[in-house]
Tab-separated table of N, CA and C in Angstrom:
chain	number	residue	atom	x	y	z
D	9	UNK	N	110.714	81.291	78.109
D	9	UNK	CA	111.389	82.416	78.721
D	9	UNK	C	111.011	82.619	80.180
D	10	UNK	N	109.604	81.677	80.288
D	10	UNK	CA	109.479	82.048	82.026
D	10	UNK	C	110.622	81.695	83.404
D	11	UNK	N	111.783	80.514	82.830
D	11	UNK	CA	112.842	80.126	83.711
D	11	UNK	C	113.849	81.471	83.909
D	12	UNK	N	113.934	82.065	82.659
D	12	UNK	CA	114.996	83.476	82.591
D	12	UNK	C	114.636	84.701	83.305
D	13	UNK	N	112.880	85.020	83.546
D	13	UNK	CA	112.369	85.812	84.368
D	13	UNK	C	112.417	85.168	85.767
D	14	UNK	N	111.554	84.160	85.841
D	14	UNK	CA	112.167	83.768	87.149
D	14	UNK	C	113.469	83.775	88.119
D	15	UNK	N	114.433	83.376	86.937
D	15	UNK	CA	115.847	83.582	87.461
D	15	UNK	C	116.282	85.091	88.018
D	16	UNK	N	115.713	86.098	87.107
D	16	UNK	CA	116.034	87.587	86.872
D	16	UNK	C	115.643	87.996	87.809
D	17	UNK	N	114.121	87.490	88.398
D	17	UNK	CA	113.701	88.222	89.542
D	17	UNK	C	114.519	87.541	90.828
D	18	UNK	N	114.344	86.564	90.769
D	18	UNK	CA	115.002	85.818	92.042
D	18	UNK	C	116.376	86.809	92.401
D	19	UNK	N	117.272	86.506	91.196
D	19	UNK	CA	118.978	86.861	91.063
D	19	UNK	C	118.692	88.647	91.493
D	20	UNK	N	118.538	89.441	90.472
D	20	UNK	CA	118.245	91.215	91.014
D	20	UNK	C	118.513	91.454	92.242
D	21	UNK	N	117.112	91.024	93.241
D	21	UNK	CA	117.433	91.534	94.444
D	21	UNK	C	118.581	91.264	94.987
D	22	UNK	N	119.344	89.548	95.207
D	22	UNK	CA	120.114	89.047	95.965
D	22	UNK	C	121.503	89.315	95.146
D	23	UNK	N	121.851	89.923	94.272
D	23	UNK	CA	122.691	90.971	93.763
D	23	UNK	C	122.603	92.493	94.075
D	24	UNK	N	121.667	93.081	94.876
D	24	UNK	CA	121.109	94.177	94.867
D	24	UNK	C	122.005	94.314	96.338
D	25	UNK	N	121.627	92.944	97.175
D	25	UNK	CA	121.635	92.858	98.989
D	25	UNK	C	123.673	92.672	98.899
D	26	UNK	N	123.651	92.060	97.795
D	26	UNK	CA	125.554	92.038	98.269
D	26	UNK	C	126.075	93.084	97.683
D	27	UNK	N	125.245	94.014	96.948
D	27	UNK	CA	126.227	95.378	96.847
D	27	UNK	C	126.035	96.478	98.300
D	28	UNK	N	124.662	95.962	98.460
D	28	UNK	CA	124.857	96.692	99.773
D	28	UNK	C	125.542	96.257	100.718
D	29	UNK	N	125.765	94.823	100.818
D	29	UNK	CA	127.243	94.113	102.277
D	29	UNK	C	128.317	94.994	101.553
D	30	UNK	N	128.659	94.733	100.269
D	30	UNK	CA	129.994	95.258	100.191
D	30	UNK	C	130.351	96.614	100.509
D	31	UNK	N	129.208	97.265	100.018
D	31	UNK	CA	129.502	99.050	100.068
D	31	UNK	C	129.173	99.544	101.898
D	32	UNK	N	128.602	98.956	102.300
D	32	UNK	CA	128.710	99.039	104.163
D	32	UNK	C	129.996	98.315	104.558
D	33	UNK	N	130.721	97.183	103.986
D	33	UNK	CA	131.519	97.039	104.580
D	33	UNK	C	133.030	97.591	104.092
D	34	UNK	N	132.859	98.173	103.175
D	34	UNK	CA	133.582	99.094	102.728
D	34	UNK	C	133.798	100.652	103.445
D	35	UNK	N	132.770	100.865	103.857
D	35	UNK	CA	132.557	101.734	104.990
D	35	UNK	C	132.437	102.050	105.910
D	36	UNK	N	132.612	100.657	106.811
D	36	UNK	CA	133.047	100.683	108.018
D	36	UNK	C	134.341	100.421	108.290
D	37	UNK	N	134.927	99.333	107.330
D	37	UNK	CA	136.574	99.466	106.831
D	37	UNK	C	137.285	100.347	107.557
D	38	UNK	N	136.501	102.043	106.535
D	38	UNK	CA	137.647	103.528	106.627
D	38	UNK	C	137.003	103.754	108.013
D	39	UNK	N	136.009	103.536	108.660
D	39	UNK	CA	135.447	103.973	110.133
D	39	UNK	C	136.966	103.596	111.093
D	40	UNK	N	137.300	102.356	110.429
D	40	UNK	CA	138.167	101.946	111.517
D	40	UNK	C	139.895	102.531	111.026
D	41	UNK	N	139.847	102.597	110.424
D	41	UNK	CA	141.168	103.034	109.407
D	41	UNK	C	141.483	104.185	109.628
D	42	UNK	N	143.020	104.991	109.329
D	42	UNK	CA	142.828	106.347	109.175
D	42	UNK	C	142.609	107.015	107.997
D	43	UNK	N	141.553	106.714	107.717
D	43	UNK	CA	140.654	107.860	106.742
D	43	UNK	C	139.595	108.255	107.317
D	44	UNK	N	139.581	108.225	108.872
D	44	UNK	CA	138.450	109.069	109.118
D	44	UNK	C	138.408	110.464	109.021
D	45	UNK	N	139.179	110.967	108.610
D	45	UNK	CA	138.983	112.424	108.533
D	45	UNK	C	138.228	112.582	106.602
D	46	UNK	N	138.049	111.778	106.513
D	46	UNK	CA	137.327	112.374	105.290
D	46	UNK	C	135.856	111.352	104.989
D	47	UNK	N	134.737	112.272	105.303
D	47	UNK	CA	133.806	111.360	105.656
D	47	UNK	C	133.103	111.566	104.362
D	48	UNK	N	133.275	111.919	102.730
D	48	UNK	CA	132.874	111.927	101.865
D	48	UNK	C	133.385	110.153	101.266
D	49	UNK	N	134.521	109.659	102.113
D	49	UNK	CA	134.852	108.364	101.374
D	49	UNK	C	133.693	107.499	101.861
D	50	UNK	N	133.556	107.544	103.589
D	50	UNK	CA	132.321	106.988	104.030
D	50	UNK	C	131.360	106.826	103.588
D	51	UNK	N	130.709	107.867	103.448
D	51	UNK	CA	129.396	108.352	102.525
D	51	UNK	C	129.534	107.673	100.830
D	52	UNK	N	130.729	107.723	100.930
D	52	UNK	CA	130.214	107.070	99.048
D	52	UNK	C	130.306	105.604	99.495
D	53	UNK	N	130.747	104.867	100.158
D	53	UNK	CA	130.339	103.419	100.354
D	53	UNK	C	128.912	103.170	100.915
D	54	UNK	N	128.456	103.994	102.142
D	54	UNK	CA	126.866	103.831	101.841
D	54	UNK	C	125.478	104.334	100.558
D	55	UNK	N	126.730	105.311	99.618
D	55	UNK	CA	125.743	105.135	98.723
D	55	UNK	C	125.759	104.073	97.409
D	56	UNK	N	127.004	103.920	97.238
D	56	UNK	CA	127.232	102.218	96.289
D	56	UNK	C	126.309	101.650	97.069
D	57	UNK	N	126.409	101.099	98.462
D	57	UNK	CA	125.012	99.926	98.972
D	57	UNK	C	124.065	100.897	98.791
D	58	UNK	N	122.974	101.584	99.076
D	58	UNK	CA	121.949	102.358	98.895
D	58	UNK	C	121.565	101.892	96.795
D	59	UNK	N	122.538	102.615	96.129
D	59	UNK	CA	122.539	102.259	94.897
D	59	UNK	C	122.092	101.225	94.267
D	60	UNK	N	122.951	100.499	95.156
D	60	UNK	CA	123.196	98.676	94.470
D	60	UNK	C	121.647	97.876	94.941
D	61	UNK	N	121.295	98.123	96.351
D	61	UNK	CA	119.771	97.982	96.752
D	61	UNK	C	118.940	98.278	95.287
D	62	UNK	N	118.600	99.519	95.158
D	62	UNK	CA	117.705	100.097	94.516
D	62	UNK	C	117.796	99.448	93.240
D	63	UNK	N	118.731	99.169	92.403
D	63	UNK	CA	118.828	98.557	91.242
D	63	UNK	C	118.818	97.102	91.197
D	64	UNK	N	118.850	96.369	92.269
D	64	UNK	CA	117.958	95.347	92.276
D	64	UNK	C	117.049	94.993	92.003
D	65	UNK	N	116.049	95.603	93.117
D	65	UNK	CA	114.919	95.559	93.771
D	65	UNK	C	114.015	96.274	92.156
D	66	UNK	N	114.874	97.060	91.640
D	66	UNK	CA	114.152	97.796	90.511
D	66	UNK	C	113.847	96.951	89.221
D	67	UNK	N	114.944	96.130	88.943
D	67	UNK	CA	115.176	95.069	88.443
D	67	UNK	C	114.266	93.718	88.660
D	68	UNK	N	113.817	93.279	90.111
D	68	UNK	CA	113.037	92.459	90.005
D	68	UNK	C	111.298	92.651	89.941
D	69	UNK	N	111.506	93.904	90.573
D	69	UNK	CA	110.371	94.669	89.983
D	69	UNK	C	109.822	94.800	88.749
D	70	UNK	N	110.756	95.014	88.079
D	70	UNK	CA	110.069	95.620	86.430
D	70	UNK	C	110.055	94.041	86.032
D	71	UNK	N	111.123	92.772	86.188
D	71	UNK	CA	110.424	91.364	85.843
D	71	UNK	C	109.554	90.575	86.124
D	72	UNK	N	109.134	91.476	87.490
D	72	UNK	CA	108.106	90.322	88.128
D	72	UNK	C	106.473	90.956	87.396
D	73	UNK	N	106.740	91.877	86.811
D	73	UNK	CA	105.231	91.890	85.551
D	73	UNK	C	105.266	91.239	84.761
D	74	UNK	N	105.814	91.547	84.005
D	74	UNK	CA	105.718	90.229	82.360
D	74	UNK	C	105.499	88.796	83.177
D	75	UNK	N	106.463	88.511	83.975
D	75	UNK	CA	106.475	87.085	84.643
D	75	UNK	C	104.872	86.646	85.428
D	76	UNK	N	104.641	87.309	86.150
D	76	UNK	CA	103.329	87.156	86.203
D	76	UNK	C	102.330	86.916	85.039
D	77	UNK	N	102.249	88.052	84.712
D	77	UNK	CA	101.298	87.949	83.226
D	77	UNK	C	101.274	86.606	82.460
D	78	UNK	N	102.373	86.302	82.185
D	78	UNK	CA	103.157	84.854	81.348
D	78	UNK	C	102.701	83.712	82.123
D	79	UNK	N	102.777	84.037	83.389
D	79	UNK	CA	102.087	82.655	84.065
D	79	UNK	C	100.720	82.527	84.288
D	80	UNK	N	100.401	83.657	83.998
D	80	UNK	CA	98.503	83.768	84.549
D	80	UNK	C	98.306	83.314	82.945
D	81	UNK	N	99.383	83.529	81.795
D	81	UNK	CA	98.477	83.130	80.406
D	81	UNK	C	98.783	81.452	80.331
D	82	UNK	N	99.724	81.023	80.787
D	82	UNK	CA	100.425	79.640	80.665
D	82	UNK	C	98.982	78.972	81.405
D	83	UNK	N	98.920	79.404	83.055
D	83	UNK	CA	97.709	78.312	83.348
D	83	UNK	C	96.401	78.390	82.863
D	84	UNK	N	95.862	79.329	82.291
D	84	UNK	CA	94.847	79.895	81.345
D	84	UNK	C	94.679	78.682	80.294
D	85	UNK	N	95.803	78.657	79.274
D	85	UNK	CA	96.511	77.805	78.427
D	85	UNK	C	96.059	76.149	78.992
D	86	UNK	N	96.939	75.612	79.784
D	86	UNK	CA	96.872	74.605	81.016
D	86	UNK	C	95.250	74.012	81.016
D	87	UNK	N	94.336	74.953	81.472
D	87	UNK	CA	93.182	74.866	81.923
D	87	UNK	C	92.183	74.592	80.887
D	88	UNK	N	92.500	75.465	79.469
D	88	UNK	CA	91.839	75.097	78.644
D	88	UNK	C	92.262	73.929	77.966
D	89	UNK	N	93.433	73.515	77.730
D	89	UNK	CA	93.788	71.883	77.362
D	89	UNK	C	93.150	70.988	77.715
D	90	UNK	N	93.321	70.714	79.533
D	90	UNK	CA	92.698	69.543	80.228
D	90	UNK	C	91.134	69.774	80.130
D	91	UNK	N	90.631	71.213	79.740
D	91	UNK	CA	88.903	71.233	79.790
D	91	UNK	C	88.807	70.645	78.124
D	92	UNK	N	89.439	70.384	77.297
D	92	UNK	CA	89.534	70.545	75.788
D	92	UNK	C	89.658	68.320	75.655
D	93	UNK	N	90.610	68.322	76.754
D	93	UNK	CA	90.981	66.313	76.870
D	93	UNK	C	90.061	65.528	77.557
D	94	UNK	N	89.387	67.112	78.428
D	94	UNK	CA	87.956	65.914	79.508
D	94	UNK	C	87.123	65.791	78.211
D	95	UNK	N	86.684	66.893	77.285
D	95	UNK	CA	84.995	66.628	76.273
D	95	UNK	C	85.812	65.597	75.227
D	96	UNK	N	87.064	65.559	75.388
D	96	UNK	CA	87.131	64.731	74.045
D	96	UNK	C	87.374	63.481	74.454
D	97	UNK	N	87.841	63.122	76.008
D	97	UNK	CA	87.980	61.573	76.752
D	97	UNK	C	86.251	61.376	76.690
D	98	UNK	N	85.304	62.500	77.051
D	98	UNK	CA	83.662	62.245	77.226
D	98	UNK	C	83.333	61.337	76.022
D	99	UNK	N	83.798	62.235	74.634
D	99	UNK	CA	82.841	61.617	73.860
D	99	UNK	C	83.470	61.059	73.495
D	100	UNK	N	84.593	60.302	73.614
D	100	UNK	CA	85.683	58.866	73.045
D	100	UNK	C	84.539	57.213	74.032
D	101	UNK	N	84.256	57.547	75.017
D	101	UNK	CA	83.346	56.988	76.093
D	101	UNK	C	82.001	56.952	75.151
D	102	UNK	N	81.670	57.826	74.855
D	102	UNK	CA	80.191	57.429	74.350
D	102	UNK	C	80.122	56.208	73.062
């Protein structure tokens, strides 16, 4: 499962960063358009990006614990194998 966290954290943010292109450029759109007289449409396209940020970033956040953890137990794991293949290559030698 560590490829699916990895992915999760990676993917989150850089799903997080194109809701914010879209919702700024959604809002500069009506800047140029005539809907400037209603600057509540404005405002809700910087908060979709504001939004879309945060639920990223929140997202790779809350995966990048387990994912850590999982890898600090994997090389743990790792370390005790090859210390487990050196005593048993030792005494195959004797």
């Amino acid at each position: 499962g560590l490829t699916i966290l990895d992915t999760t954290i990676t993917l989150a943010p850089l799903l997080g960063l194109l809701g914010t292109v879209t919702g700024m450029i959604r809002s500069f759109g009506m800047l140029g358009g005539a809907e400037l007289g209603a600057p509540s449409a404005i405002t809700g396209g910087i908060a979709e990006a504001l939004i879309a940020t945060a639920f990223g970033l929140g997202i790779a956040i809350t995966a990048l614990l387990p994912f850590n953890y999982l890898n600090a137990r994997l090389e743990e794991a790792r370390l005790e194998m090859q210390d487990a293949a050196s005593h048993v290559e030792i005494h195959l030698k004797k």
